[in-house]
Coordinates of C-alpha atoms and ligand atoms in Angstrom, one line a residue:
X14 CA -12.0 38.0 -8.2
X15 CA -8.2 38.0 -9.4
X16 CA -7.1 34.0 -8.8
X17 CA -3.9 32.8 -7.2
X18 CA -1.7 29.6 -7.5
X19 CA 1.1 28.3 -5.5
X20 CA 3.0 25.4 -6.6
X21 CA 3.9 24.2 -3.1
X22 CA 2.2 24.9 0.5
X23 CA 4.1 27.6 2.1
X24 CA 3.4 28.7 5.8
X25 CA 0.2 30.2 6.5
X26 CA 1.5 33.6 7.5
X27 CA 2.0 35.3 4.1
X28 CA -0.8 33.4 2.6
X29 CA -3.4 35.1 5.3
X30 CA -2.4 38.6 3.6
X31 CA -4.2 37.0 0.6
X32 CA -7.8 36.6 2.2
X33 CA -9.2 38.9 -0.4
X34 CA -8.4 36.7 -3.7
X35 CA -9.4 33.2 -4.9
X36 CA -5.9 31.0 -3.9
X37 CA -5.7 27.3 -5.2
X38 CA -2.7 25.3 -5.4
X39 CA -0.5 22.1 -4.8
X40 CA -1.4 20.7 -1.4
X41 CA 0.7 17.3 -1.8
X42 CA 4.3 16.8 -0.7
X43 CA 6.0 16.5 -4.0
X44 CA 6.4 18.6 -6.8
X45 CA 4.6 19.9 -10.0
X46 CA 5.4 19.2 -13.6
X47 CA 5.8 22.1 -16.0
X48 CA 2.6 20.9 -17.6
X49 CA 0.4 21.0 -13.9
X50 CA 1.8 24.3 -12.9
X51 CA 0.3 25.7 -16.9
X52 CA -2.7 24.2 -15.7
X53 CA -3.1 24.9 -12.3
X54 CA -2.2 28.4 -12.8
X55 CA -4.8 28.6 -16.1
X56 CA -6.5 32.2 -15.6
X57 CA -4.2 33.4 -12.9
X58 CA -3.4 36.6 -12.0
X59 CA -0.3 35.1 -9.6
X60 CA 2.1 32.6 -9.3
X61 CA 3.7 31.9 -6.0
X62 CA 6.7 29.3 -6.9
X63 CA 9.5 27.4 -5.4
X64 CA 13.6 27.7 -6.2
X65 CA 12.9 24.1 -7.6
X66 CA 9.9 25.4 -10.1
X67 CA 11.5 25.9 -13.5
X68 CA 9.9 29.1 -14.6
X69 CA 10.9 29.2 -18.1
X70 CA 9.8 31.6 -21.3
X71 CA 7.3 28.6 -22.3
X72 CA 5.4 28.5 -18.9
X73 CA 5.7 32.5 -19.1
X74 CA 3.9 32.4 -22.4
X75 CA 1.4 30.2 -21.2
X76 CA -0.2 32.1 -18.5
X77 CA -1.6 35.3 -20.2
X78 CA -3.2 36.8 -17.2
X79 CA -0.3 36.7 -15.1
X80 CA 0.9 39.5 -13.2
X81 CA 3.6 38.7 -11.2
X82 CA 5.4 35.3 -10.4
X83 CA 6.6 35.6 -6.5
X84 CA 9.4 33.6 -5.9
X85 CA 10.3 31.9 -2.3
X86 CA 13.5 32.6 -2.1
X87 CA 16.1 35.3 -2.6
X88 CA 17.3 33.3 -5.8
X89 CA 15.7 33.6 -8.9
X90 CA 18.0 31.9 -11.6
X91 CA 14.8 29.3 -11.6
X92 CA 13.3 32.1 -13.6
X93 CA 13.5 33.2 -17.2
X94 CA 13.5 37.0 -16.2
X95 CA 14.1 38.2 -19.6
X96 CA 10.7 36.8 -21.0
X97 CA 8.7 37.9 -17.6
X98 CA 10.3 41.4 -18.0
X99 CA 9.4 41.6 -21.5
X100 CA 6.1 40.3 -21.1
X101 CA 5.4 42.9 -18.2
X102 CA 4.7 39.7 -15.9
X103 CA 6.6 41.2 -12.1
X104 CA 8.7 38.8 -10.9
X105 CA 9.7 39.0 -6.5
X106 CA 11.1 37.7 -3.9
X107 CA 12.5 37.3 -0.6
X108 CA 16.0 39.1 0.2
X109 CA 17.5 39.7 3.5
X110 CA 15.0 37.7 6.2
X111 CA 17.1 34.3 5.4
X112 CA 20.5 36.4 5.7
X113 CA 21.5 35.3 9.1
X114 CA 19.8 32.2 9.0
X115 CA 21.8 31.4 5.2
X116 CA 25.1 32.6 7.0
X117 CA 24.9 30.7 10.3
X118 CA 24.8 27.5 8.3
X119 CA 27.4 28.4 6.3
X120 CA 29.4 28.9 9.2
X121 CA 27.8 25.6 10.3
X122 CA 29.7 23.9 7.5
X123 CA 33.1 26.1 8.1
X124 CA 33.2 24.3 11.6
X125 CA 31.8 21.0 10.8
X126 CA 34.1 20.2 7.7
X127 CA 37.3 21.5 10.2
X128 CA 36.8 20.1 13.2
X129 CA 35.0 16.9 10.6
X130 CA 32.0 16.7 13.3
X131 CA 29.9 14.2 11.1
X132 CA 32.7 12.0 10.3
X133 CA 33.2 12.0 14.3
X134 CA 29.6 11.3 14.9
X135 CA 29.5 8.3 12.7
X136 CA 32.8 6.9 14.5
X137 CA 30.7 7.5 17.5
X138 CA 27.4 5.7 16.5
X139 CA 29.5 2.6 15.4
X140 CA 30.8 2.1 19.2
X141 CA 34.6 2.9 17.8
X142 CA 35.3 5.3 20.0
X143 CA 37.9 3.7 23.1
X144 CA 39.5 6.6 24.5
X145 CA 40.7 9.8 23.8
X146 CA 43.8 10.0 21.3
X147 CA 46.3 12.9 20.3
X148 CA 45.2 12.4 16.4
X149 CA 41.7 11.5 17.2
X150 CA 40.2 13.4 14.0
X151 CA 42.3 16.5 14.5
X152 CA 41.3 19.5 11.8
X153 CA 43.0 23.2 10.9
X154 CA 41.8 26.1 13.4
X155 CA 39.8 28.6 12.3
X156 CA 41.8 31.4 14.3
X157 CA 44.2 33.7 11.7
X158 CA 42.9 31.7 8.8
X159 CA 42.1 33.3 6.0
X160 CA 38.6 32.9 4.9
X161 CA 37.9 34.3 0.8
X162 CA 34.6 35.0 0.5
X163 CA 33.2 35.2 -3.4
X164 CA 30.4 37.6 -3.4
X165 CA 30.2 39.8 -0.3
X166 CA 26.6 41.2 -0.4
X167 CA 24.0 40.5 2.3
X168 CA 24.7 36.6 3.1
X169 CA 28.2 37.1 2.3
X170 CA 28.6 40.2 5.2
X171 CA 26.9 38.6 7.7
X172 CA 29.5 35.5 7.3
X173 CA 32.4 37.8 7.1
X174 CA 31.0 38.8 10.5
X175 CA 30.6 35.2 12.4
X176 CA 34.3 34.8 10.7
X177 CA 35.5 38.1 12.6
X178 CA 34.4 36.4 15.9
X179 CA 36.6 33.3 15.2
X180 CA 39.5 35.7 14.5
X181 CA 39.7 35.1 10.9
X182 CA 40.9 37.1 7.9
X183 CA 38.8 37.7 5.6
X184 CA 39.0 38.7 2.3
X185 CA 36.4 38.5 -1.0
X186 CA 36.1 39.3 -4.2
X187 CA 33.0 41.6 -5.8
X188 CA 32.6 42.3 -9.6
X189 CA 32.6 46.1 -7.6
X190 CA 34.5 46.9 -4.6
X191 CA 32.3 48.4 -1.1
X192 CA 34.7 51.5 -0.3
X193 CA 37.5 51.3 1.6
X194 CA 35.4 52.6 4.9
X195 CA 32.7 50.2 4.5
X196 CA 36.0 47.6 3.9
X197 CA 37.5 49.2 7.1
X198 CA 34.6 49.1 9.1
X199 CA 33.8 45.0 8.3
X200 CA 37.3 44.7 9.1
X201 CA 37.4 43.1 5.4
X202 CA 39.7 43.3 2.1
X203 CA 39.1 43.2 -1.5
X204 CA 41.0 41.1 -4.1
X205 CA 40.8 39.4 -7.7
X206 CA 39.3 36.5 -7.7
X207 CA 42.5 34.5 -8.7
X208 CA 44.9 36.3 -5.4
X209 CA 41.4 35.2 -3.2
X210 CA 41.5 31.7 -4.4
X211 CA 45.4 31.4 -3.8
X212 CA 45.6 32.3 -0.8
X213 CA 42.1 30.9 1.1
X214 CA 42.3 28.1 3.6
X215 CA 38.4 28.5 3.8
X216 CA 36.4 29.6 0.7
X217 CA 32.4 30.6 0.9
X218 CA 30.7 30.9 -2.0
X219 CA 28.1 33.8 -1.8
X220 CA 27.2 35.1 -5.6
X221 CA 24.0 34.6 -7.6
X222 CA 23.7 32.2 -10.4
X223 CA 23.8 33.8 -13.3
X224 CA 25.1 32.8 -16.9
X225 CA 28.6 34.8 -15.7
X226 CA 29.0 33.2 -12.4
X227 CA 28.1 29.4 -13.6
X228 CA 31.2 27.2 -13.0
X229 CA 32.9 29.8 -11.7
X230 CA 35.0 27.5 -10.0
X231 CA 36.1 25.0 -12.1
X232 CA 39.3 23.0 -12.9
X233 CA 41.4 26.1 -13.7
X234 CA 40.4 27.8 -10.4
X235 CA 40.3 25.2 -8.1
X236 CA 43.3 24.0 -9.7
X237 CA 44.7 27.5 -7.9
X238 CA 43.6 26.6 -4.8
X239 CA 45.6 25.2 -1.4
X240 CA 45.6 21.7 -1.2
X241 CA 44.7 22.1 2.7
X242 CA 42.0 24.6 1.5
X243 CA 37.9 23.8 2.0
X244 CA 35.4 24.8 0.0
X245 CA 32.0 25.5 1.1
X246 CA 28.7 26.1 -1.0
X247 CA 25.6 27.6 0.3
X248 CA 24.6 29.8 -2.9
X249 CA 23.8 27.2 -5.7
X250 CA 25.3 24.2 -7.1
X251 CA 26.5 24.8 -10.5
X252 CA 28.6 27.6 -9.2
X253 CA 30.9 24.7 -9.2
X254 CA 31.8 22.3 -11.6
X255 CA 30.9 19.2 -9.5
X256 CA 32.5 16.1 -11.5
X257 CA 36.4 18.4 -10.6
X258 CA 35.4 19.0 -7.4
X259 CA 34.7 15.3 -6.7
X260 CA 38.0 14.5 -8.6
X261 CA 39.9 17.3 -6.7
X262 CA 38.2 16.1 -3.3
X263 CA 39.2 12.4 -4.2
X264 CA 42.6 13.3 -5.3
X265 CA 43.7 15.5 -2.5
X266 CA 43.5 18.3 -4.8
X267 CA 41.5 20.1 -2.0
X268 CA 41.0 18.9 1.4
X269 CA 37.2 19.1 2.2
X270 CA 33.8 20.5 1.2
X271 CA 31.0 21.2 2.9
X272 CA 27.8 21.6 0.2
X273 CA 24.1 22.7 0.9
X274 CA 23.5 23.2 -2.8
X275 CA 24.2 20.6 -5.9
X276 CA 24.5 21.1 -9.8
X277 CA 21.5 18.7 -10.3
X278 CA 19.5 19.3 -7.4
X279 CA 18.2 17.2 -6.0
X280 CA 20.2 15.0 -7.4
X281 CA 23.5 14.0 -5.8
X282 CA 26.4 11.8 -7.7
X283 CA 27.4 8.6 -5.8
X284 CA 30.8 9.7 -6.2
X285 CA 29.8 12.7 -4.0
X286 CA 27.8 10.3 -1.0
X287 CA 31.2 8.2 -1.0
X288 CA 33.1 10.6 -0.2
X289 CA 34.9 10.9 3.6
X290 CA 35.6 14.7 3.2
X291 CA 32.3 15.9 2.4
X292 CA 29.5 17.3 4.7
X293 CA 26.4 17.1 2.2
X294 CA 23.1 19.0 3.1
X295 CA 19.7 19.0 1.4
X296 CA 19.5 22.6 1.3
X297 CA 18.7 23.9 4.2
X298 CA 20.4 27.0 4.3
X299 CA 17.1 29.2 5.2
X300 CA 15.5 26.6 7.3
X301 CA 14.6 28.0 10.4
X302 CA 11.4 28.6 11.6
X303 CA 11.7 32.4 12.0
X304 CA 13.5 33.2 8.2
X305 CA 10.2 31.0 6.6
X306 CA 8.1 32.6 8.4
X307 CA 9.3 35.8 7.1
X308 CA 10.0 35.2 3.6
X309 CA 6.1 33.6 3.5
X310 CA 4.7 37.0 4.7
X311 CA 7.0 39.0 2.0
X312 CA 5.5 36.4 -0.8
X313 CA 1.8 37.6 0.6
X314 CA 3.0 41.2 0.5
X315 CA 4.7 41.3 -3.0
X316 CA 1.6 39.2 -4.3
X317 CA -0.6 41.6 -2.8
X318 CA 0.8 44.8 -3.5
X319 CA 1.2 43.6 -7.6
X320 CA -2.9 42.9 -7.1
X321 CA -3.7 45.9 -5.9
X322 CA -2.1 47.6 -8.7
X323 CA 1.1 49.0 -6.5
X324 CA 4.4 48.4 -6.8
X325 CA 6.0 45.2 -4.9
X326 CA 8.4 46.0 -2.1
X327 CA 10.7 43.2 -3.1
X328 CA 10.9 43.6 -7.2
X329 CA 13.8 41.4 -8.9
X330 CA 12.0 43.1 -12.1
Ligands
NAP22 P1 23.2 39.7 -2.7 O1 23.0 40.5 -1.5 O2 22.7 40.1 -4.0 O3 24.8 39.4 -2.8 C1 25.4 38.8 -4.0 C2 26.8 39.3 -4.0 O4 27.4 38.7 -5.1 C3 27.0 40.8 -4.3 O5 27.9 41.3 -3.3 C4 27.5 40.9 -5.7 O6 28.4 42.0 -5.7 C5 28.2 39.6 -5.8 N1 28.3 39.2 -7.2 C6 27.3 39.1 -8.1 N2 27.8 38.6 -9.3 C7 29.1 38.5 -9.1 C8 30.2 38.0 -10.0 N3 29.9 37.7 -11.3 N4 31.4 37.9 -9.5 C9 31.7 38.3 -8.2 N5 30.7 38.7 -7.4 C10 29.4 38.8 -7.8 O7 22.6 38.2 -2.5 P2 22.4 37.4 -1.1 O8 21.1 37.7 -0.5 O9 23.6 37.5 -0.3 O10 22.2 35.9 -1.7 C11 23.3 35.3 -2.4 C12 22.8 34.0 -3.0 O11 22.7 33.0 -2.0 C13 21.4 34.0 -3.6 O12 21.5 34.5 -5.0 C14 21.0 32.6 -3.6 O13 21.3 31.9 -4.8 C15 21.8 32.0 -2.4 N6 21.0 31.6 -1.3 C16 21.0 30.2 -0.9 C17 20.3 29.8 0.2 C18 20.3 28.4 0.6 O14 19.2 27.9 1.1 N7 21.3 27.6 0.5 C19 19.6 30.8 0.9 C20 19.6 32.1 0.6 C21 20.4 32.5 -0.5 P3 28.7 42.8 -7.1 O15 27.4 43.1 -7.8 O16 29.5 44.0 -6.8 O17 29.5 41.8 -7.9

């Protein structure tokens, strides 16, 4: 029987479409080194991993039964795709079910960095609210604001669509253009990355990590940027060079940032906790109950159909 490993308990769901194979794995709340997830996954045929697993060209190696590594997430920079693809090892995972869930909390973050709800919680909890006050944390509107967004594909849209609702502009920037119907239609416009960055009040980050898109926004770019502008990160961390962003966010350089993703994750600077202008979240961005749900049964699937000699309906390669 073809054996299974999973680095991390994910819901039961997906792992029921696996009834027919021999499924071991990390049942503990914390995480596996390199060297337990080579030995756990000793003789497997699959590897069911987290965004937080480094799956690198030495654990690849390692594992010469393995078929295909099925990621939990839509990300896969955690993954050294190059060795898995020459190795004929398939590597999947789990686009479009977190879309909406991954947008609304961006557009969580859009609203709570504006209108600074944390900061006004806290000023709550510590009894230092006495009345209501013309500049009682007042924040920009969203309405006729123009919102950049970097990366328009399926997170990216379905932000551009909650920002339509607001009455916001919205423009982004693609390494390829959607045509000018498709632009028309999401009532959105394309632009160089630089024009995007000048002229956002609000900027979402939406691309992959990839060895291009890695500090994409760094000192130069943000440099560009409004000084009234906020930045907000739901993709992943080292997108951004995070020791200018804290400078820029200390400085004034940029007025707020609202981050669900970190260079170091999970580590997080104490620069970046001290911070007033800064909503921080431990990424969260897919966390409901109905997008886990649903990206646990396209792990089963994926592993599955790779077991049964088919081809996976989610295939990164
Ligand atoms: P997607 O549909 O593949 O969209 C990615 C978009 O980025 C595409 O429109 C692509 O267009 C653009 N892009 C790629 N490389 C680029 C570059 N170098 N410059 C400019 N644009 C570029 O992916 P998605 O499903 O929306 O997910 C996006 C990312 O969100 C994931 O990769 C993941 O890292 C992150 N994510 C985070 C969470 C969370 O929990 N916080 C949850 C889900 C996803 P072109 O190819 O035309 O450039």
């Amino acid at each position: 029987m073809e054996k299974i490993f999973f680095t991390f308990k994910i819901p039961d769901e997906g792992m029921l479409l696996l009834k027919g194979y021999e499924v071991t794995g990390n049942t503990q709340d914390r995480f596996l080194s390199k060297k337990e997830i080579i030995e756990g996954a000793k003789n497997c045929s699959a590897l069911i991993t987290l965004l937080s697993d480094k799956i690198d060209s030495e654990v690849i190696v390692s594992l010469p039964r393995l078929k295909v590594i099925a990621n939990y997430a839509v990300g896969f920079n955690n993954i050294d795709i190059e060795t898995a693809r020459q190795r004929g090892v398939r590597v999947t995972n789990t686009p479009g079910v977190l879309t909406d869930a991954t947008a609304d909390l961006a557009f969580g973050l859009i609203l709570a960095t504006s209108r600074r709800i944390v900061e006004s919680d806290r000023f709550v909890r510590e009894h230092r609210f006495n009345g209501w006050k013309p500049d009682l944390f007042t924040g920009p509107s969203l309405a006729d604001k123009n919102l950049g967004i970097v990366g328009l594909g399926r997170i990216g849209k379905a932000v551009a669509i909650r920002a339509k609702a607001f009455g916001m502009k919205v423009v982004y920037h693609n390494r390829k253009p959607m045509l000018p119907e498709e632009e028309e239609a999401l009532g959105v416009r394309h632009m160089s990355l630089e024009d995007l960055l000048r002229i956002s009040d609000f900027l979402s980050l939406h691309v992959p990590l990839t060895a291009e898109t890695r500090h994409m926004l760094n000192e130069k770019r943000i440099s560009m940027m409004k000084r009234e502008a906020i930045i907000i990160n739901t993709a992943r961390g080292a997108l951004i060079d995070e020791e200018y962003l804290i400078k820029a966010l200390r400085d004034g350089r940029i007025a707020a940032a609202g981050l669900d993703v970190y260079e170091e994750e999970p580590f997080i600077s104490q620069e970046l906790l001290d911070l007033p202008n800064v909503v921080l979240l431990p990424h969260v961005g897919s966390a409901t109950h109905e997008a886990r749900r649903a990206m646990s049964i396209m792990v089963g699937r994926n592993v599955a159909a790779v077991l049964e000699g088919k081809e996976p309906p989610n295939v990164v390669v």
